[in-house]
Amino acid sequence: MIPAKIDSNSIAPIRERDVESIIDWFDQHKQSFYLLGLSYLSNQQQMEELFYQTIIKVHKQLPRFKRDTSFETWVTSIFIHIYRELSYDRSLLARVETEPRQDFFKALDCLKENEKDAVVLTYVKGMSKEEVAHLLQVSENKIKGILFSGIQSLRIEMGYGPTFNGCKEYHKDYINYLERTLDRPRKIDFEKHLYHCQDCQEDLASFQDVMLTMLNLPDRLEDFHVPVDFIENLEARLAEKEKHRQKRNKKRIRKGFVFAGIFVLLIGIDFFTGAFSNLYYNWTEKNQELRAFLQHDLGERLNLEDESDGVKIKIKGTIADEVQTLVFYEIEDTKKDSQYMMDNFDGVFVENQHEIMDGEGYQGFYPPDLESDMNKEEKNVYHGKISLQPINTDNGTIKLQISKLQKIISDSAEQNGGMGFQIMGDKIGKWTFEIPVTKKPSVEYALKGETQVEGIPVRFDKLTIAPTATVLHYDINMEQPNKQIDNLNFNHLQVNDKKVKVDLYARSFFDTQLDVNWISYQRHFSPLFGEKPKEVNVQLESAQLTFDDHHIIELDSSKDYPQTFEYAGSTISIDKVEAGQPAKVVISDHGIENRAYETLHFQIFGEDENAINSMEMYTEGVLMDKNGVVYDYNKNPVIYEEIEQPRHFITVLSVELQNDRTGEKVNPKRLEIYGYNAIKYLDDLVKISLK
C-alpha cells in the first residue's frame, strides 16, 4: 500500500510497473473510493466508467505528481474531476437504468455542489478539513461554513423540518463546539448563551443529531460492498485499451520512418543555412504571434487537450518571463458552429497559484480578435491567448482549471460600442491542464531622461525588454499642491530604429517610492525580439489630470430654478433642487467648447450633514475628439475605437439623495465642489539616454 505521504522511493515501483500497479493501488483502496462514488452515482456501470477513466488519468499524469500533498488526496481530486466530466455528459448517464437510491444518498443529492463535495469528502471519505480545503481550493474557515450550510440542508431533507430559530451570530461555532475544538473563551460565552436561549438549544440539538449521523457514516456504510467482479472488469477494459494502443503505435512507426528521412535532411539544411526553424514553424503553426515567439526560441510549443460537453480546448504554447505568463489556446466546438474564448478573470483558475506564481505580478487582458485570418477560417474554432501572473521559479507546472468559457460572435461595431464583438452567454464545463513552463530571461537597462507635463516633472529610469512585453518604468512628481497626473498616455516607444506600439489594455500599476514625492508607474509596449538599446525615444499622447479647485454653492429648494454660477471658467446651471425622499438635484453645462473640465468631484449636503447616506447619479454627455468633432452617444451609436483621442464631457448630472436610515425627507442645502478632471493633449517626443 502507498502511504499517505509518498516519497521518490515509494512511487518508483508504480512508475516501473506502469498501469498494473495503479490498479493494485485502487484494489487496496476500492472500498473508500466506491463509497465516494456511490455518493454521486447510482449504478455499477456508471461507477465502472468513473474508476476506468480515473485510472487512465492517474496513469497519464503520474509523472507530474508532486509530493506537496498526499497521493490519496491527489487521486481523490482526479476522481471528483472525472465524475464532474461524466455528469456533464448526460448521454453517458442516460445509457443505463438508475438503481434505487438509499434515503441518505437521496438527501445528499439535494445539496448544492460545494456543500455535497465538502460533506462527502469530510464524512464519507474521512478526509481532514485541511485536506478538503486544499482539494476544493478554499480556506479551512470557508470549508467549515460550507459544512454548516450542508448539514443545515441535510437536516431539512432528513425530515427535521425547515424552521429553526437559532441565533445566527453563533452558527459559526456549532461545528467547532460539537467537535470540541472551540477555544475556551468562546466556548464559555457560547455555553452561557445556550443556557438562556431556548431557540439555540433546539437548533443545536437537531444540528447535533445530523452531524452525529454524518460522523457515524463510515460504520454505517460498511454494508455497501464492492461487487466481486468490479476490479476484474476494469482490468479487462484496460488490457483491451492497451492492445489497441500498441496496434496504433506500429502503424505510426511505419509512417515515421518516411518522415524521419525528410526530417534528417531538413536538419542538415538547418545546420548549414539556419533556415529550418523558420520553415518548420511556418508549416506547423498558423498563429503568427505564437510562431514569432517559437522562431526566436522564446516559448514552448505544446499540444495539451481536454474536452467537456463537446467543447475541446487545446493548449498550443506558453511564454513565461518576469512580466507575465502567456498561454496560447485553441477552442473547438465539436457539436455546433460556435466560437468560445477564455476570460482569465472569470472561469479560469490556477490551482497552484500560491505555490508557483507571483501573487503581486501583472496579469493582462487581451480582447478577442475575430478579424484575424485564422479566426475566420472555421466557424467553430477560435484561437486566442490569456495572460497569467509570472511564475516565481525558473520552471514548473501550472495546474490550470477552466470552468467557464464565453461565447463570442462578430458584431457591427456601431451596435457594440466599437468593440466589434459581443459576448453571447457562458459555456459551463470542466477542463483541466498541467502546463509545463520555463521562465525566459529579461534584460533591464537603466535610463536617464526627464520632461515636464503641465509643469509636473516626469522622469524615466528603466527599460525592461522581456519576451512578452517591453516595459517602460517612469516616475511622476506629486509635489504640486493643486494638480496631479492620474495617467500618462503614450503613442509609441522607439528603440534604435524600431517602433513598438503601446498596449492599450495593459494596466499602469504603481507603487510609492522611498521618496514620497514621487510615484512609480509602468507602461507596456509590444515585444522587442533581441534588440539591444542604443537610442530610446518615447512619444507622449495625452495626460489625464486632476485639479483641486474648492467651491461651495448654497442650495434652497424653496427658490426658483434654474440658477447659474461660475466655475473653472464655465457657467454652470443648477436646473432643479427638490426636497423629498428621494431629493433631486439636476446640474447642467452644455457649453463644451474650450471647457476646462470634463467631470466634477462634488458632494451634496442636507440640513443634517449625516442624514444623506445614499446618492445615485444619472449622466448625459458627449465625446469630443482631438480635432473638436462632437459625438452625442445618447442619441446615436458611437464607434469609440475610431474616435481620435476622445474626451468625455458630462453635460447633465441628475442626482437623487436618500436617507435610508430613517426614511425621512432630505432637504439639499449645499453643493460642495472639490475639483475636476481633464485630459490635456500632448505631442512631445522625449529623448532618453542610457546610463
JSON list of N, CA, C and O in Angstrom, two decimals, residues 385-418:
[
{"chain": "A", "resi": 385, "resn": "LYS", "atom": "N", "xyz": [-5.41, 33.94, -26.67]},
{"chain": "A", "resi": 385, "resn": "LYS", "atom": "CA", "xyz": [-4.38, 33.87, -25.65]},
{"chain": "A", "resi": 385, "resn": "LYS", "atom": "C", "xyz": [-4.90, 34.52, -24.38]},
{"chain": "A", "resi": 385, "resn": "LYS", "atom": "O", "xyz": [-5.79, 35.38, -24.42]},
{"chain": "A", "resi": 386, "resn": "ILE", "atom": "N", "xyz": [-4.36, 34.07, -23.25]},
{"chain": "A", "resi": 386, "resn": "ILE", "atom": "CA", "xyz": [-4.65, 34.70, -21.96]},
{"chain": "A", "resi": 386, "resn": "ILE", "atom": "C", "xyz": [-3.33, 35.01, -21.27]},
{"chain": "A", "resi": 386, "resn": "ILE", "atom": "O", "xyz": [-2.30, 34.39, -21.54]},
{"chain": "A", "resi": 387, "resn": "SER", "atom": "N", "xyz": [-3.40, 35.96, -20.38]},
{"chain": "A", "resi": 387, "resn": "SER", "atom": "CA", "xyz": [-2.25, 36.33, -19.56]},
{"chain": "A", "resi": 387, "resn": "SER", "atom": "C", "xyz": [-2.46, 35.85, -18.14]},
{"chain": "A", "resi": 387, "resn": "SER", "atom": "O", "xyz": [-3.52, 36.09, -17.55]},
{"chain": "A", "resi": 388, "resn": "LEU", "atom": "N", "xyz": [-1.47, 35.15, -17.60]},
{"chain": "A", "resi": 388, "resn": "LEU", "atom": "CA", "xyz": [-1.45, 34.77, -16.20]},
{"chain": "A", "resi": 388, "resn": "LEU", "atom": "C", "xyz": [-0.29, 35.48, -15.51]},
{"chain": "A", "resi": 388, "resn": "LEU", "atom": "O", "xyz": [0.60, 36.02, -16.17]},
{"chain": "A", "resi": 389, "resn": "GLN", "atom": "N", "xyz": [-0.30, 35.47, -14.20]},
{"chain": "A", "resi": 389, "resn": "GLN", "atom": "CA", "xyz": [0.77, 36.12, -13.46]},
{"chain": "A", "resi": 389, "resn": "GLN", "atom": "C", "xyz": [2.09, 35.41, -13.73]},
{"chain": "A", "resi": 389, "resn": "GLN", "atom": "O", "xyz": [2.13, 34.23, -14.07]},
{"chain": "A", "resi": 390, "resn": "PRO", "atom": "N", "xyz": [3.22, 36.12, -13.59]},
{"chain": "A", "resi": 390, "resn": "PRO", "atom": "CA", "xyz": [4.52, 35.48, -13.84]},
{"chain": "A", "resi": 390, "resn": "PRO", "atom": "C", "xyz": [4.82, 34.40, -12.81]},
{"chain": "A", "resi": 390, "resn": "PRO", "atom": "O", "xyz": [4.37, 34.47, -11.67]},
{"chain": "A", "resi": 391, "resn": "ILE", "atom": "N", "xyz": [5.55, 33.37, -13.25]},
{"chain": "A", "resi": 391, "resn": "ILE", "atom": "CA", "xyz": [5.92, 32.31, -12.32]},
{"chain": "A", "resi": 391, "resn": "ILE", "atom": "C", "xyz": [7.09, 32.79, -11.46]},
{"chain": "A", "resi": 391, "resn": "ILE", "atom": "O", "xyz": [7.88, 33.63, -11.87]},
{"chain": "A", "resi": 392, "resn": "ASN", "atom": "N", "xyz": [7.18, 32.25, -10.25]},
{"chain": "A", "resi": 392, "resn": "ASN", "atom": "CA", "xyz": [8.23, 32.68, -9.31]},
{"chain": "A", "resi": 392, "resn": "ASN", "atom": "C", "xyz": [9.40, 31.71, -9.25]},
{"chain": "A", "resi": 392, "resn": "ASN", "atom": "O", "xyz": [10.25, 31.82, -8.37]},
{"chain": "A", "resi": 393, "resn": "THR", "atom": "N", "xyz": [9.46, 30.75, -10.17]},
{"chain": "A", "resi": 393, "resn": "THR", "atom": "CA", "xyz": [10.58, 29.82, -10.24]},
{"chain": "A", "resi": 393, "resn": "THR", "atom": "C", "xyz": [11.09, 29.79, -11.68]},
{"chain": "A", "resi": 393, "resn": "THR", "atom": "O", "xyz": [10.46, 30.33, -12.60]},
{"chain": "A", "resi": 394, "resn": "ASP", "atom": "N", "xyz": [12.25, 29.16, -11.87]},
{"chain": "A", "resi": 394, "resn": "ASP", "atom": "CA", "xyz": [12.81, 29.08, -13.23]},
{"chain": "A", "resi": 394, "resn": "ASP", "atom": "C", "xyz": [11.96, 28.19, -14.13]},
{"chain": "A", "resi": 394, "resn": "ASP", "atom": "O", "xyz": [11.86, 28.43, -15.33]},
{"chain": "A", "resi": 395, "resn": "ASN", "atom": "N", "xyz": [11.36, 27.16, -13.55]},
{"chain": "A", "resi": 395, "resn": "ASN", "atom": "CA", "xyz": [10.45, 26.31, -14.32]},
{"chain": "A", "resi": 395, "resn": "ASN", "atom": "C", "xyz": [9.48, 25.63, -13.37]},
{"chain": "A", "resi": 395, "resn": "ASN", "atom": "O", "xyz": [9.71, 25.59, -12.16]},
{"chain": "A", "resi": 396, "resn": "GLY", "atom": "N", "xyz": [8.42, 25.13, -13.92]},
{"chain": "A", "resi": 396, "resn": "GLY", "atom": "CA", "xyz": [7.41, 24.48, -13.09]},
{"chain": "A", "resi": 396, "resn": "GLY", "atom": "C", "xyz": [6.23, 24.04, -13.93]},
{"chain": "A", "resi": 396, "resn": "GLY", "atom": "O", "xyz": [6.29, 24.04, -15.16]},
{"chain": "A", "resi": 397, "resn": "THR", "atom": "N", "xyz": [5.16, 23.66, -13.25]},
{"chain": "A", "resi": 397, "resn": "THR", "atom": "CA", "xyz": [3.95, 23.19, -13.93]},
{"chain": "A", "resi": 397, "resn": "THR", "atom": "C", "xyz": [2.75, 23.97, -13.41]},
{"chain": "A", "resi": 397, "resn": "THR", "atom": "O", "xyz": [2.50, 24.01, -12.20]},
{"chain": "A", "resi": 398, "resn": "ILE", "atom": "N", "xyz": [2.02, 24.61, -14.31]},
{"chain": "A", "resi": 398, "resn": "ILE", "atom": "CA", "xyz": [0.82, 25.36, -13.96]},
{"chain": "A", "resi": 398, "resn": "ILE", "atom": "C", "xyz": [-0.37, 24.41, -14.02]},
{"chain": "A", "resi": 398, "resn": "ILE", "atom": "O", "xyz": [-0.65, 23.81, -15.06]},
{"chain": "A", "resi": 399, "resn": "LYS", "atom": "N", "xyz": [-1.08, 24.27, -12.91]},
{"chain": "A", "resi": 399, "resn": "LYS", "atom": "CA", "xyz": [-2.29, 23.45, -12.87]},
{"chain": "A", "resi": 399, "resn": "LYS", "atom": "C", "xyz": [-3.48, 24.35, -13.16]},
{"chain": "A", "resi": 399, "resn": "LYS", "atom": "O", "xyz": [-3.97, 25.05, -12.28]},
{"chain": "A", "resi": 400, "resn": "LEU", "atom": "N", "xyz": [-3.92, 24.33, -14.40]},
{"chain": "A", "resi": 400, "resn": "LEU", "atom": "CA", "xyz": [-4.95, 25.25, -14.87]},
{"chain": "A", "resi": 400, "resn": "LEU", "atom": "C", "xyz": [-6.30, 24.54, -14.91]},
{"chain": "A", "resi": 400, "resn": "LEU", "atom": "O", "xyz": [-6.44, 23.48, -15.50]},
{"chain": "A", "resi": 401, "resn": "GLN", "atom": "N", "xyz": [-7.29, 25.16, -14.26]},
{"chain": "A", "resi": 401, "resn": "GLN", "atom": "CA", "xyz": [-8.66, 24.65, -14.29]},
{"chain": "A", "resi": 401, "resn": "GLN", "atom": "C", "xyz": [-9.55, 25.69, -14.95]},
{"chain": "A", "resi": 401, "resn": "GLN", "atom": "O", "xyz": [-9.50, 26.87, -14.60]},
{"chain": "A", "resi": 402, "resn": "ILE", "atom": "N", "xyz": [-10.38, 25.25, -15.88]},
{"chain": "A", "resi": 402, "resn": "ILE", "atom": "CA", "xyz": [-11.28, 26.14, -16.61]},
{"chain": "A", "resi": 402, "resn": "ILE", "atom": "C", "xyz": [-12.69, 25.63, -16.39]},
{"chain": "A", "resi": 402, "resn": "ILE", "atom": "O", "xyz": [-13.00, 24.47, -16.68]},
{"chain": "A", "resi": 403, "resn": "SER", "atom": "N", "xyz": [-13.55, 26.48, -15.85]},
{"chain": "A", "resi": 403, "resn": "SER", "atom": "CA", "xyz": [-14.93, 26.08, -15.56]},
{"chain": "A", "resi": 403, "resn": "SER", "atom": "C", "xyz": [-15.95, 26.83, -16.40]},
{"chain": "A", "resi": 403, "resn": "SER", "atom": "O", "xyz": [-17.12, 26.48, -16.40]},
{"chain": "A", "resi": 404, "resn": "LYS", "atom": "N", "xyz": [-15.50, 27.85, -17.11]},
{"chain": "A", "resi": 404, "resn": "LYS", "atom": "CA", "xyz": [-16.45, 28.67, -17.87]},
{"chain": "A", "resi": 404, "resn": "LYS", "atom": "C", "xyz": [-15.74, 29.27, -19.08]},
{"chain": "A", "resi": 404, "resn": "LYS", "atom": "O", "xyz": [-14.61, 29.74, -18.99]},
{"chain": "A", "resi": 405, "resn": "LEU", "atom": "N", "xyz": [-16.44, 29.26, -20.21]},
{"chain": "A", "resi": 405, "resn": "LEU", "atom": "CA", "xyz": [-15.99, 29.94, -21.42]},
{"chain": "A", "resi": 405, "resn": "LEU", "atom": "C", "xyz": [-17.05, 30.95, -21.83]},
{"chain": "A", "resi": 405, "resn": "LEU", "atom": "O", "xyz": [-18.21, 30.84, -21.44]},
{"chain": "A", "resi": 406, "resn": "GLN", "atom": "N", "xyz": [-16.64, 31.94, -22.61]},
{"chain": "A", "resi": 406, "resn": "GLN", "atom": "CA", "xyz": [-17.58, 32.94, -23.10]},
{"chain": "A", "resi": 406, "resn": "GLN", "atom": "C", "xyz": [-17.81, 32.77, -24.59]},
{"chain": "A", "resi": 406, "resn": "GLN", "atom": "O", "xyz": [-16.86, 32.71, -25.37]},
{"chain": "A", "resi": 407, "resn": "LYS", "atom": "N", "xyz": [-19.08, 32.69, -24.97]},
{"chain": "A", "resi": 407, "resn": "LYS", "atom": "CA", "xyz": [-19.42, 32.59, -26.38]},
{"chain": "A", "resi": 407, "resn": "LYS", "atom": "C", "xyz": [-19.36, 33.96, -27.02]},
{"chain": "A", "resi": 407, "resn": "LYS", "atom": "O", "xyz": [-19.93, 34.93, -26.49]},
{"chain": "A", "resi": 408, "resn": "ILE", "atom": "N", "xyz": [-18.67, 34.06, -28.14]},
{"chain": "A", "resi": 408, "resn": "ILE", "atom": "CA", "xyz": [-18.48, 35.36, -28.79]},
{"chain": "A", "resi": 408, "resn": "ILE", "atom": "C", "xyz": [-18.95, 35.28, -30.23]},
{"chain": "A", "resi": 408, "resn": "ILE", "atom": "O", "xyz": [-18.85, 34.23, -30.88]},
{"chain": "A", "resi": 409, "resn": "ILE", "atom": "N", "xyz": [-19.47, 36.40, -30.73]},
{"chain": "A", "resi": 409, "resn": "ILE", "atom": "CA", "xyz": [-19.81, 36.49, -32.15]},
{"chain": "A", "resi": 409, "resn": "ILE", "atom": "C", "xyz": [-19.32, 37.83, -32.66]},
{"chain": "A", "resi": 409, "resn": "ILE", "atom": "O", "xyz": [-19.26, 38.82, -31.93]},
{"chain": "A", "resi": 410, "resn": "SER", "atom": "N", "xyz": [-18.94, 37.85, -33.91]},
{"chain": "A", "resi": 410, "resn": "SER", "atom": "CA", "xyz": [-18.57, 39.10, -34.56]},
{"chain": "A", "resi": 410, "resn": "SER", "atom": "C", "xyz": [-19.81, 39.96, -34.70]},
{"chain": "A", "resi": 410, "resn": "SER", "atom": "O", "xyz": [-20.90, 39.47, -34.97]},
{"chain": "A", "resi": 411, "resn": "ASP", "atom": "N", "xyz": [-19.65, 41.26, -34.49]},
{"chain": "A", "resi": 411, "resn": "ASP", "atom": "CA", "xyz": [-20.81, 42.13, -34.48]},
{"chain": "A", "resi": 411, "resn": "ASP", "atom": "C", "xyz": [-20.47, 43.47, -35.10]},
{"chain": "A", "resi": 411, "resn": "ASP", "atom": "O", "xyz": [-19.30, 43.86, -35.17]},
{"chain": "A", "resi": 412, "resn": "SER", "atom": "N", "xyz": [-21.49, 44.17, -35.54]},
{"chain": "A", "resi": 412, "resn": "SER", "atom": "CA", "xyz": [-21.31, 45.52, -36.05]},
{"chain": "A", "resi": 412, "resn": "SER", "atom": "C", "xyz": [-20.80, 46.42, -34.94]},
{"chain": "A", "resi": 412, "resn": "SER", "atom": "O", "xyz": [-21.35, 46.45, -33.85]},
{"chain": "A", "resi": 413, "resn": "ALA", "atom": "N", "xyz": [-19.73, 47.13, -35.21]},
{"chain": "A", "resi": 413, "resn": "ALA", "atom": "CA", "xyz": [-19.15, 47.99, -34.18]},
{"chain": "A", "resi": 413, "resn": "ALA", "atom": "C", "xyz": [-20.12, 49.05, -33.72]},
{"chain": "A", "resi": 413, "resn": "ALA", "atom": "O", "xyz": [-20.13, 49.44, -32.56]},
{"chain": "A", "resi": 414, "resn": "GLU", "atom": "N", "xyz": [-21.01, 49.50, -34.63]},
{"chain": "A", "resi": 414, "resn": "GLU", "atom": "CA", "xyz": [-21.96, 50.53, -34.24]},
{"chain": "A", "resi": 414, "resn": "GLU", "atom": "C", "xyz": [-22.90, 50.05, -33.15]},
{"chain": "A", "resi": 414, "resn": "GLU", "atom": "O", "xyz": [-23.38, 50.83, -32.34]},
{"chain": "A", "resi": 415, "resn": "GLN", "atom": "N", "xyz": [-23.17, 48.73, -33.13]},
{"chain": "A", "resi": 415, "resn": "GLN", "atom": "CA", "xyz": [-24.12, 48.21, -32.15]},
{"chain": "A", "resi": 415, "resn": "GLN", "atom": "C", "xyz": [-23.45, 47.82, -30.84]},
{"chain": "A", "resi": 415, "resn": "GLN", "atom": "O", "xyz": [-24.10, 47.47, -29.89]},
{"chain": "A", "resi": 416, "resn": "ASN", "atom": "N", "xyz": [-22.12, 47.88, -30.82]},
{"chain": "A", "resi": 416, "resn": "ASN", "atom": "CA", "xyz": [-21.44, 47.35, -29.65]},
{"chain": "A", "resi": 416, "resn": "ASN", "atom": "C", "xyz": [-20.30, 48.25, -29.18]},
{"chain": "A", "resi": 416, "resn": "ASN", "atom": "O", "xyz": [-19.26, 47.78, -28.76]},
{"chain": "A", "resi": 417, "resn": "GLY", "atom": "N", "xyz": [-20.51, 49.55, -29.30]},
{"chain": "A", "resi": 417, "resn": "GLY", "atom": "CA", "xyz": [-19.52, 50.47, -28.75]},
{"chain": "A", "resi": 417, "resn": "GLY", "atom": "C", "xyz": [-18.18, 50.40, -29.41]},
{"chain": "A", "resi": 417, "resn": "GLY", "atom": "O", "xyz": [-17.16, 50.75, -28.83]},
{"chain": "A", "resi": 418, "resn": "GLY", "atom": "N", "xyz": [-18.09, 49.92, -30.66]},
{"chain": "A", "resi": 418, "resn": "GLY", "atom": "CA", "xyz": [-16.82, 49.88, -31.35]},
{"chain": "A", "resi": 418, "resn": "GLY", "atom": "C", "xyz": [-15.98, 48.67, -31.03]},
{"chain": "A", "resi": 418, "resn": "GLY", "atom": "O", "xyz": [-14.88, 48.54, -31.53]}
]
